[in-house]
Amino acid sequence: MPESGIVVQARSIDMSYRDGNEWRVVLDSVDVDVPEGQVIGLQGPSGCGKTTLLNIIAGLARPRGGSVAMAGRDYEFAKPVAMAGMRRRHIGLISQNYGLIDDESVFRNIELPLKFDRPRLRRGERRAKVERAMRDAELAVDPSARVGRLSGGEKQRVAIARAVVNSPQLLVADEPTAALDAATGAKVIARLRDIAARGAGILVATHDPQVVEGCDVVYGFDGPRVLLRR
Ligand SMILES: Nc1ncnc2c1ncn2[C@@H]1O[C@H](COP(=O)(O)OP(=O)(O)OP(=O)(O)O)[C@@H](O)[C@H]1O
């Protein structure tokens, strides 16, 4: 049985990549818990395996060993269609390069997950959800503005709004402040904390000390292991 209040539990995760004739171990029996209402950090030098672990917990990559469970249900890594449905319904993703469509408006970028997951939602309801997500992300730009014209900080907030528009239980963010100055980065962390305060679990990979400071628990990488830091 899962512990109550845990959004996602990863157990004994193993991952290796083939390097010529050898297998290079990146994750070796790694355990991670993401509780409701908390921001959990993954910290470590470049190349240590943060993105690999995030992708596994976000259901985007299949580990070579171990299991991941959301609300006590194991991810069905062998079933790509079921996995895609689970990701759409329960997981919000903020990727390193934001993954936005520059030629589309702010509104259309943010509503995209709703179009896939809630195609029968009425226009008014969709608009209300997008506006709510924009408020949650503290995004005060014209919804009809083209994303390509926004600043880096604004783009990051569009990515946050899009990730939360479906009210996911788990939000996964890969280096969310990497391209931002310190003041803008601080605002992003504040937004993540607000989103967690409403019950979501957040997992964030970072080497930004400011982000680390804003986490409830930080897992630090030390070679192919994850150690609980605080
Ligand atoms: N698809 C892949 N095939 C082979 N090797 C990979 C693959 N993905 C990642 N790796 C290797 O696994 C290691 C961990 O990569 P990962 O991207 O998870 O690190 P990271 O900690 O997120 O790094 P960064 O902070 O630079 O993003 C690296 O050595 C990388 O080269």
PDB file of C-alpha atoms and ligand atoms in Angstrom:
ATOM      1  CA  MET A   1       0.000   0.000   0.000  1.00  0.00           C
ATOM      2  CA  PRO A   2       1.271   3.515  -0.736  1.00  0.00           C
ATOM      3  CA  GLU A   3       1.833   5.881   2.132  1.00  0.00           C
ATOM      4  CA  SER A   4      -1.012   8.358   2.250  1.00  0.00           C
ATOM      5  CA  GLY A   5      -0.197  11.761   0.879  1.00  0.00           C
ATOM      6  CA  ILE A   6       2.403  10.442  -1.566  1.00  0.00           C
ATOM      7  CA  VAL A   7       1.703  11.437  -5.165  1.00  0.00           C
ATOM      8  CA  VAL A   8       4.465   9.404  -6.742  1.00  0.00           C
ATOM      9  CA  GLN A   9       6.756   6.744  -5.390  1.00  0.00           C
ATOM     10  CA  ALA A  10       9.737   5.493  -7.407  1.00  0.00           C
ATOM     11  CA  ARG A  11      11.421   2.349  -6.123  1.00  0.00           C
ATOM     12  CA  SER A  12      14.713   0.645  -7.023  1.00  0.00           C
ATOM     13  CA  ILE A  13      15.008   2.485 -10.327  1.00  0.00           C
ATOM     14  CA  ASP A  14      17.858   1.221 -12.501  1.00  0.00           C
ATOM     15  CA  MET A  15      18.878   2.844 -15.745  1.00  0.00           C
ATOM     16  CA  SER A  16      21.906   2.329 -17.957  1.00  0.00           C
ATOM     17  CA  TYR A  17      22.806   3.338 -21.459  1.00  0.00           C
ATOM     18  CA  ARG A  18      24.915   1.394 -23.901  1.00  0.00           C
ATOM     19  CA  ASP A  19      28.314   2.979 -24.389  1.00  0.00           C
ATOM     20  CA  GLY A  20      30.083   1.030 -27.164  1.00  0.00           C
ATOM     21  CA  ASN A  21      30.248  -2.533 -25.889  1.00  0.00           C
ATOM     22  CA  GLU A  22      29.543  -1.586 -22.318  1.00  0.00           C
ATOM     23  CA  TRP A  23      26.580  -0.483 -20.287  1.00  0.00           C
ATOM     24  CA  ARG A  24      27.027   2.747 -18.394  1.00  0.00           C
ATOM     25  CA  VAL A  25      24.986   2.811 -15.174  1.00  0.00           C
ATOM     26  CA  VAL A  26      23.254   6.164 -14.641  1.00  0.00           C
ATOM     27  CA  LEU A  27      20.749   5.213 -11.938  1.00  0.00           C
ATOM     28  CA  ASP A  28      21.377   2.342  -9.560  1.00  0.00           C
ATOM     29  CA  SER A  29      18.482   1.313  -7.333  1.00  0.00           C
ATOM     30  CA  VAL A  30      17.181   4.816  -6.803  1.00  0.00           C
ATOM     31  CA  ASP A  31      14.187   5.593  -4.559  1.00  0.00           C
ATOM     32  CA  VAL A  32      12.278   8.883  -4.690  1.00  0.00           C
ATOM     33  CA  ASP A  33       9.029   9.980  -3.021  1.00  0.00           C
ATOM     34  CA  VAL A  34       7.052  13.029  -4.092  1.00  0.00           C
ATOM     35  CA  PRO A  35       4.504  13.874  -1.371  1.00  0.00           C
ATOM     36  CA  GLU A  36       1.423  16.016  -1.888  1.00  0.00           C
ATOM     37  CA  GLY A  37       1.995  19.690  -1.321  1.00  0.00           C
ATOM     38  CA  GLN A  38       5.790  19.503  -1.456  1.00  0.00           C
ATOM     39  CA  VAL A  39       8.497  20.655  -3.828  1.00  0.00           C
ATOM     40  CA  ILE A  40      11.165  17.953  -4.178  1.00  0.00           C
ATOM     41  CA  GLY A  41      14.524  18.829  -5.697  1.00  0.00           C
ATOM     42  CA  LEU A  42      16.998  16.719  -7.657  1.00  0.00           C
ATOM     43  CA  GLN A  43      20.407  18.303  -7.501  1.00  0.00           C
ATOM     44  CA  GLY A  44      23.693  17.305  -9.057  1.00  0.00           C
ATOM     45  CA  PRO A  45      26.305  18.158 -11.649  1.00  0.00           C
ATOM     46  CA  SER A  46      25.589  18.116 -15.361  1.00  0.00           C
ATOM     47  CA  GLY A  47      25.290  14.596 -16.726  1.00  0.00           C
ATOM     48  CA  CYS A  48      24.627  12.876 -13.393  1.00  0.00           C
ATOM     49  CA  GLY A  49      21.194  11.612 -14.418  1.00  0.00           C
ATOM     50  CA  LYS A  50      18.663  14.233 -13.311  1.00  0.00           C
ATOM     51  CA  THR A  51      16.821  14.433 -16.630  1.00  0.00           C
ATOM     52  CA  THR A  52      16.905  10.648 -16.963  1.00  0.00           C
ATOM     53  CA  LEU A  53      15.216  10.250 -13.567  1.00  0.00           C
ATOM     54  CA  LEU A  54      12.713  13.048 -14.262  1.00  0.00           C
ATOM     55  CA  ASN A  55      11.731  11.465 -17.563  1.00  0.00           C
ATOM     56  CA  ILE A  56      11.158   8.105 -15.872  1.00  0.00           C
ATOM     57  CA  ILE A  57       9.012   9.649 -13.126  1.00  0.00           C
ATOM     58  CA  ALA A  58       7.144  11.712 -15.740  1.00  0.00           C
ATOM     59  CA  GLY A  59       6.374   8.442 -17.543  1.00  0.00           C
ATOM     60  CA  LEU A  60       8.308   9.453 -20.650  1.00  0.00           C
ATOM     61  CA  ALA A  61      11.049   6.827 -20.420  1.00  0.00           C
ATOM     62  CA  ARG A  62      11.029   3.239 -19.259  1.00  0.00           C
ATOM     63  CA  PRO A  63      13.599   2.267 -16.624  1.00  0.00           C
ATOM     64  CA  ARG A  64      15.569  -0.958 -16.995  1.00  0.00           C
ATOM     65  CA  GLY A  65      14.471  -1.968 -13.525  1.00  0.00           C
ATOM     66  CA  GLY A  66      12.274  -0.843 -10.658  1.00  0.00           C
ATOM     67  CA  SER A  67       8.799   0.615 -10.468  1.00  0.00           C
ATOM     68  CA  VAL A  68       7.011   3.934 -10.313  1.00  0.00           C
ATOM     69  CA  ALA A  69       3.537   4.241  -8.804  1.00  0.00           C
ATOM     70  CA  MET A  70       1.096   7.125  -8.726  1.00  0.00           C
ATOM     71  CA  ALA A  71      -1.488   6.969  -5.950  1.00  0.00           C
ATOM     72  CA  GLY A  72      -0.547   3.319  -5.501  1.00  0.00           C
ATOM     73  CA  ARG A  73      -0.972   2.311  -9.176  1.00  0.00           C
ATOM     74  CA  ASP A  74       2.141   1.135 -10.967  1.00  0.00           C
ATOM     75  CA  TYR A  75       3.025   2.845 -14.220  1.00  0.00           C
ATOM     76  CA  GLU A  76       2.376   0.446 -17.115  1.00  0.00           C
ATOM     77  CA  PHE A  77       5.562   1.230 -19.007  1.00  0.00           C
ATOM     78  CA  ALA A  78       4.891  -1.599 -21.475  1.00  0.00           C
ATOM     79  CA  LYS A  79       1.626   0.050 -22.597  1.00  0.00           C
ATOM     80  CA  PRO A  80       2.432   3.305 -24.413  1.00  0.00           C
ATOM     81  CA  VAL A  81      -1.203   4.292 -25.015  1.00  0.00           C
ATOM     82  CA  ALA A  82      -2.145   3.838 -21.367  1.00  0.00           C
ATOM     83  CA  MET A  83       0.997   5.738 -20.372  1.00  0.00           C
ATOM     84  CA  ALA A  84       0.147   8.652 -22.674  1.00  0.00           C
ATOM     85  CA  GLY A  85      -3.361   8.851 -21.178  1.00  0.00           C
ATOM     86  CA  MET A  86      -1.989   8.747 -17.637  1.00  0.00           C
ATOM     87  CA  ARG A  87       0.512  11.510 -18.412  1.00  0.00           C
ATOM     88  CA  ARG A  88      -2.142  13.731 -19.960  1.00  0.00           C
ATOM     89  CA  ARG A  89      -4.532  13.323 -17.039  1.00  0.00           C
ATOM     90  CA  HIS A  90      -2.166  13.463 -14.106  1.00  0.00           C
ATOM     91  CA  ILE A  91       1.227  14.941 -14.991  1.00  0.00           C
ATOM     92  CA  GLY A  92       2.277  18.434 -15.963  1.00  0.00           C
ATOM     93  CA  LEU A  93       5.679  18.797 -17.580  1.00  0.00           C
ATOM     94  CA  ILE A  94       7.929  21.834 -17.830  1.00  0.00           C
ATOM     95  CA  SER A  95      10.828  20.798 -20.049  1.00  0.00           C
ATOM     96  CA  GLN A  96      14.243  22.429 -20.239  1.00  0.00           C
ATOM     97  CA  ASN A  97      13.540  24.364 -23.431  1.00  0.00           C
ATOM     98  CA  TYR A  98       9.870  25.028 -22.477  1.00  0.00           C
ATOM     99  CA  GLY A  99       8.551  23.138 -25.531  1.00  0.00           C
ATOM    100  CA  LEU A 100       6.216  25.967 -26.550  1.00  0.00           C
ATOM    101  CA  ILE A 101       4.925  26.718 -30.040  1.00  0.00           C
ATOM    102  CA  ASP A 102       6.463  30.108 -30.814  1.00  0.00           C
ATOM    103  CA  ASP A 103       4.143  30.886 -33.732  1.00  0.00           C
ATOM    104  CA  GLU A 104       0.987  30.366 -31.696  1.00  0.00           C
ATOM    105  CA  SER A 105      -0.623  32.690 -29.177  1.00  0.00           C
ATOM    106  CA  VAL A 106      -0.220  32.446 -25.425  1.00  0.00           C
ATOM    107  CA  PHE A 107      -3.832  31.292 -25.174  1.00  0.00           C
ATOM    108  CA  ARG A 108      -3.480  28.525 -27.751  1.00  0.00           C
ATOM    109  CA  ASN A 109      -0.286  27.232 -26.166  1.00  0.00           C
ATOM    110  CA  ILE A 110      -1.886  27.012 -22.730  1.00  0.00           C
ATOM    111  CA  GLU A 111      -5.145  25.442 -23.925  1.00  0.00           C
ATOM    112  CA  LEU A 112      -3.376  22.683 -25.872  1.00  0.00           C
ATOM    113  CA  PRO A 113      -3.521  20.014 -23.114  1.00  0.00           C
ATOM    114  CA  LEU A 114      -7.246  20.693 -22.697  1.00  0.00           C
ATOM    115  CA  LYS A 115      -7.843  20.163 -26.396  1.00  0.00           C
ATOM    116  CA  PHE A 116      -6.249  16.727 -26.171  1.00  0.00           C
ATOM    117  CA  ASP A 117      -7.619  15.634 -22.851  1.00  0.00           C
ATOM    118  CA  ARG A 118     -10.968  17.427 -22.561  1.00  0.00           C
ATOM    119  CA  PRO A 119     -12.076  17.833 -26.206  1.00  0.00           C
ATOM    120  CA  ARG A 120     -15.728  18.232 -25.204  1.00  0.00           C
ATOM    121  CA  LEU A 121     -15.128  21.106 -22.837  1.00  0.00           C
ATOM    122  CA  ARG A 122     -17.173  24.153 -23.847  1.00  0.00           C
ATOM    123  CA  ARG A 123     -15.293  27.180 -25.076  1.00  0.00           C
ATOM    124  CA  GLY A 124     -16.255  29.238 -22.043  1.00  0.00           C
ATOM    125  CA  GLU A 125     -15.030  26.545 -19.660  1.00  0.00           C
ATOM    126  CA  ARG A 126     -11.811  26.198 -21.600  1.00  0.00           C
ATOM    127  CA  ARG A 127     -11.295  29.943 -21.482  1.00  0.00           C
ATOM    128  CA  ALA A 128     -11.940  29.973 -17.707  1.00  0.00           C
ATOM    129  CA  LYS A 129      -9.359  27.221 -17.155  1.00  0.00           C
ATOM    130  CA  VAL A 130      -6.749  29.011 -19.272  1.00  0.00           C
ATOM    131  CA  GLU A 131      -7.379  32.272 -17.409  1.00  0.00           C
ATOM    132  CA  ARG A 132      -7.098  30.459 -14.085  1.00  0.00           C
ATOM    133  CA  ALA A 133      -3.800  28.842 -15.165  1.00  0.00           C
ATOM    134  CA  MET A 134      -2.498  32.264 -16.236  1.00  0.00           C
ATOM    135  CA  ARG A 135      -3.347  33.663 -12.813  1.00  0.00           C
ATOM    136  CA  ASP A 136      -1.682  30.688 -11.099  1.00  0.00           C
ATOM    137  CA  ALA A 137       1.449  31.337 -13.159  1.00  0.00           C
ATOM    138  CA  GLU A 138       1.160  35.105 -12.545  1.00  0.00           C
ATOM    139  CA  LEU A 139       1.277  35.598 -16.268  1.00  0.00           C
ATOM    140  CA  ALA A 140       0.096  39.102 -17.077  1.00  0.00           C
ATOM    141  CA  VAL A 141       0.448  39.229 -20.857  1.00  0.00           C
ATOM    142  CA  ASP A 142      -2.099  39.567 -23.642  1.00  0.00           C
ATOM    143  CA  PRO A 143      -3.444  36.027 -24.247  1.00  0.00           C
ATOM    144  CA  SER A 144      -3.452  36.745 -27.986  1.00  0.00           C
ATOM    145  CA  ALA A 145       0.268  37.673 -28.036  1.00  0.00           C
ATOM    146  CA  ARG A 146       2.535  35.407 -30.042  1.00  0.00           C
ATOM    147  CA  VAL A 147       4.738  33.344 -27.708  1.00  0.00           C
ATOM    148  CA  GLY A 148       7.834  33.942 -29.856  1.00  0.00           C
ATOM    149  CA  ARG A 149       7.712  37.638 -28.915  1.00  0.00           C
ATOM    150  CA  LEU A 150       7.738  37.115 -25.154  1.00  0.00           C
ATOM    151  CA  SER A 151      10.698  37.433 -22.785  1.00  0.00           C
ATOM    152  CA  GLY A 152      12.354  34.337 -21.305  1.00  0.00           C
ATOM    153  CA  GLY A 153      10.603  34.831 -17.959  1.00  0.00           C
ATOM    154  CA  GLU A 154       7.229  35.221 -19.655  1.00  0.00           C
ATOM    155  CA  LYS A 155       7.819  32.099 -21.737  1.00  0.00           C
ATOM    156  CA  GLN A 156       8.680  30.177 -18.600  1.00  0.00           C
ATOM    157  CA  ARG A 157       5.389  31.301 -17.070  1.00  0.00           C
ATOM    158  CA  VAL A 158       3.470  30.256 -20.196  1.00  0.00           C
ATOM    159  CA  ALA A 159       5.114  26.830 -19.759  1.00  0.00           C
ATOM    160  CA  ILE A 160       4.002  26.751 -16.118  1.00  0.00           C
ATOM    161  CA  ALA A 161       0.444  27.789 -17.032  1.00  0.00           C
ATOM    162  CA  ARG A 162       0.271  25.085 -19.710  1.00  0.00           C
ATOM    163  CA  ALA A 163       1.627  22.482 -17.268  1.00  0.00           C
ATOM    164  CA  VAL A 164      -1.029  23.272 -14.635  1.00  0.00           C
ATOM    165  CA  VAL A 165      -4.065  23.931 -16.866  1.00  0.00           C
ATOM    166  CA  ASN A 166      -5.281  20.350 -16.341  1.00  0.00           C
ATOM    167  CA  SER A 167      -4.735  20.528 -12.558  1.00  0.00           C
ATOM    168  CA  PRO A 168      -2.172  17.695 -12.549  1.00  0.00           C
ATOM    169  CA  GLN A 169      -1.337  15.768  -9.389  1.00  0.00           C
ATOM    170  CA  LEU A 170       2.342  15.787 -10.313  1.00  0.00           C
ATOM    171  CA  LEU A 171       4.309  18.647 -11.826  1.00  0.00           C
ATOM    172  CA  VAL A 172       7.769  17.829 -13.185  1.00  0.00           C
ATOM    173  CA  ALA A 173      10.146  20.676 -14.029  1.00  0.00           C
ATOM    174  CA  ASP A 174      13.596  20.299 -15.595  1.00  0.00           C
ATOM    175  CA  GLU A 175      15.919  23.211 -14.754  1.00  0.00           C
ATOM    176  CA  PRO A 176      13.038  25.729 -14.693  1.00  0.00           C
ATOM    177  CA  THR A 177      15.281  28.711 -13.903  1.00  0.00           C
ATOM    178  CA  ALA A 178      18.297  27.860 -16.070  1.00  0.00           C
ATOM    179  CA  ALA A 179      17.630  30.594 -18.650  1.00  0.00           C
ATOM    180  CA  LEU A 180      16.428  33.265 -16.202  1.00  0.00           C
ATOM    181  CA  ASP A 181      18.074  35.981 -14.127  1.00  0.00           C
ATOM    182  CA  ALA A 182      17.968  35.600 -10.329  1.00  0.00           C
ATOM    183  CA  ALA A 183      14.957  37.881  -9.735  1.00  0.00           C
ATOM    184  CA  THR A 184      12.877  36.187 -12.447  1.00  0.00           C
ATOM    185  CA  GLY A 185      13.983  32.779 -11.186  1.00  0.00           C
ATOM    186  CA  ALA A 186      12.827  33.661  -7.667  1.00  0.00           C
ATOM    187  CA  LYS A 187       9.347  34.415  -9.019  1.00  0.00           C
ATOM    188  CA  VAL A 188       9.233  31.037 -10.753  1.00  0.00           C
ATOM    189  CA  ILE A 189      10.095  29.264  -7.508  1.00  0.00           C
ATOM    190  CA  ALA A 190       7.379  31.229  -5.705  1.00  0.00           C
ATOM    191  CA  ARG A 191       4.865  30.061  -8.331  1.00  0.00           C
ATOM    192  CA  LEU A 192       5.935  26.431  -7.902  1.00  0.00           C
ATOM    193  CA  ARG A 193       5.498  26.753  -4.145  1.00  0.00           C
ATOM    194  CA  ASP A 194       1.987  28.211  -4.590  1.00  0.00           C
ATOM    195  CA  ILE A 195       1.030  25.344  -6.904  1.00  0.00           C
ATOM    196  CA  ALA A 196       2.334  22.807  -4.363  1.00  0.00           C
ATOM    197  CA  ALA A 197       0.391  24.562  -1.593  1.00  0.00           C
ATOM    198  CA  ARG A 198      -2.802  23.635  -3.428  1.00  0.00           C
ATOM    199  CA  GLY A 199      -1.929  19.949  -3.169  1.00  0.00           C
ATOM    200  CA  ALA A 200       0.175  18.986  -6.189  1.00  0.00           C
ATOM    201  CA  GLY A 201       3.506  17.229  -5.774  1.00  0.00           C
ATOM    202  CA  ILE A 202       6.374  18.912  -7.605  1.00  0.00           C
ATOM    203  CA  LEU A 203       9.664  17.373  -8.709  1.00  0.00           C
ATOM    204  CA  VAL A 204      12.297  19.750  -9.979  1.00  0.00           C
ATOM    205  CA  ALA A 205      15.778  19.090 -11.336  1.00  0.00           C
ATOM    206  CA  THR A 206      18.146  21.963 -10.799  1.00  0.00           C
ATOM    207  CA  HIS A 207      21.610  23.204 -10.069  1.00  0.00           C
ATOM    208  CA  ASP A 208      20.317  26.620  -9.048  1.00  0.00           C
ATOM    209  CA  PRO A 209      20.965  27.187  -5.301  1.00  0.00           C
ATOM    210  CA  GLN A 210      17.941  29.479  -5.224  1.00  0.00           C
ATOM    211  CA  VAL A 211      15.671  26.638  -6.314  1.00  0.00           C
ATOM    212  CA  VAL A 212      17.336  24.235  -3.879  1.00  0.00           C
ATOM    213  CA  GLU A 213      16.575  26.719  -1.095  1.00  0.00           C
ATOM    214  CA  GLY A 214      12.881  26.634  -2.057  1.00  0.00           C
ATOM    215  CA  CYS A 215      12.582  22.821  -1.897  1.00  0.00           C
ATOM    216  CA  ASP A 216      11.138  20.832   1.000  1.00  0.00           C
ATOM    217  CA  VAL A 217      13.436  17.869   0.341  1.00  0.00           C
ATOM    218  CA  VAL A 218      16.474  17.700  -1.916  1.00  0.00           C
ATOM    219  CA  TYR A 219      17.912  14.504  -3.347  1.00  0.00           C
ATOM    220  CA  GLY A 220      21.566  14.958  -4.193  1.00  0.00           C
ATOM    221  CA  PHE A 221      23.290  12.781  -6.763  1.00  0.00           C
ATOM    222  CA  ASP A 222      26.523  11.121  -5.828  1.00  0.00           C
ATOM    223  CA  GLY A 223      27.528   8.946  -8.762  1.00  0.00           C
ATOM    224  CA  PRO A 224      24.808   6.542  -9.853  1.00  0.00           C
ATOM    225  CA  ARG A 225      22.830   6.876  -6.641  1.00  0.00           C
ATOM    226  CA  VAL A 226      20.467   9.354  -5.103  1.00  0.00           C
ATOM    227  CA  LEU A 227      21.014  10.386  -1.529  1.00  0.00           C
ATOM    228  CA  LEU A 228      18.542  12.133   0.704  1.00  0.00           C
ATOM    229  CA  ARG A 229      20.034  15.459   1.617  1.00  0.00           C
ATOM    230  CA  ARG A 230      17.560  17.241   3.822  1.00  0.00           C
TER     231      ARG A 230
HETATM  232  N1  LIG B   1      19.368   8.348 -24.687  1.00  0.00           N
HETATM  233  C1  LIG B   1      20.594   8.271 -24.173  1.00  0.00           C
HETATM  234  N2  LIG B   1      21.508   7.431 -24.699  1.00  0.00           N
HETATM  235  C2  LIG B   1      22.738   7.305 -24.183  1.00  0.00           C
HETATM  236  N3  LIG B   1      23.176   8.008 -23.110  1.00  0.00           N
HETATM  237  C3  LIG B   1      22.318   8.866 -22.548  1.00  0.00           C
HETATM  238  C4  LIG B   1      20.988   9.054 -23.047  1.00  0.00           C
HETATM  239  N4  LIG B   1      20.365   9.981 -22.262  1.00  0.00           N
HETATM  240  C5  LIG B   1      21.265  10.350 -21.335  1.00  0.00           C
HETATM  241  N5  LIG B   1      22.434   9.687 -21.497  1.00  0.00           N
HETATM  242  C6  LIG B   1      23.641   9.826 -20.660  1.00  0.00           C
HETATM  243  O1  LIG B   1      23.241   9.616 -19.311  1.00  0.00           O
HETATM  244  C7  LIG B   1      23.909  10.526 -18.447  1.00  0.00           C
HETATM  245  C8  LIG B   1      22.872  11.322 -17.653  1.00  0.00           C
HETATM  246  O2  LIG B   1      22.190  12.222 -18.522  1.00  0.00           O
HETATM  247  P1  LIG B   1      21.063  13.214 -17.995  1.00  0.00           P
HETATM  248  O3  LIG B   1      20.603  14.006 -19.166  1.00  0.00           O
HETATM  249  O4  LIG B   1      20.049  12.446 -17.246  1.00  0.00           O
HETATM  250  O5  LIG B   1      21.902  14.120 -17.006  1.00  0.00           O
HETATM  251  P2  LIG B   1      21.524  15.481 -16.278  1.00  0.00           P
HETATM  252  O6  LIG B   1      21.974  15.333 -14.881  1.00  0.00           O
HETATM  253  O7  LIG B   1      20.105  15.816 -16.530  1.00  0.00           O
HETATM  254  O8  LIG B   1      22.441  16.522 -17.028  1.00  0.00           O
HETATM  255  P3  LIG B   1      22.196  18.083 -17.352  1.00  0.00           P
HETATM  256  O9  LIG B   1      22.175  18.775 -16.027  1.00  0.00           O
HETATM  257  O10 LIG B   1      23.370  18.439 -18.193  1.00  0.00           O
HETATM  258  O11 LIG B   1      20.892  18.173 -18.092  1.00  0.00           O
HETATM  259  C9  LIG B   1      24.782  11.391 -19.334  1.00  0.00           C
HETATM  260  O12 LIG B   1      26.089  10.875 -19.297  1.00  0.00           O
HETATM  261  C10 LIG B   1      24.191  11.237 -20.713  1.00  0.00           C
HETATM  262  O13 LIG B   1      25.170  11.357 -21.697  1.00  0.00           O
END
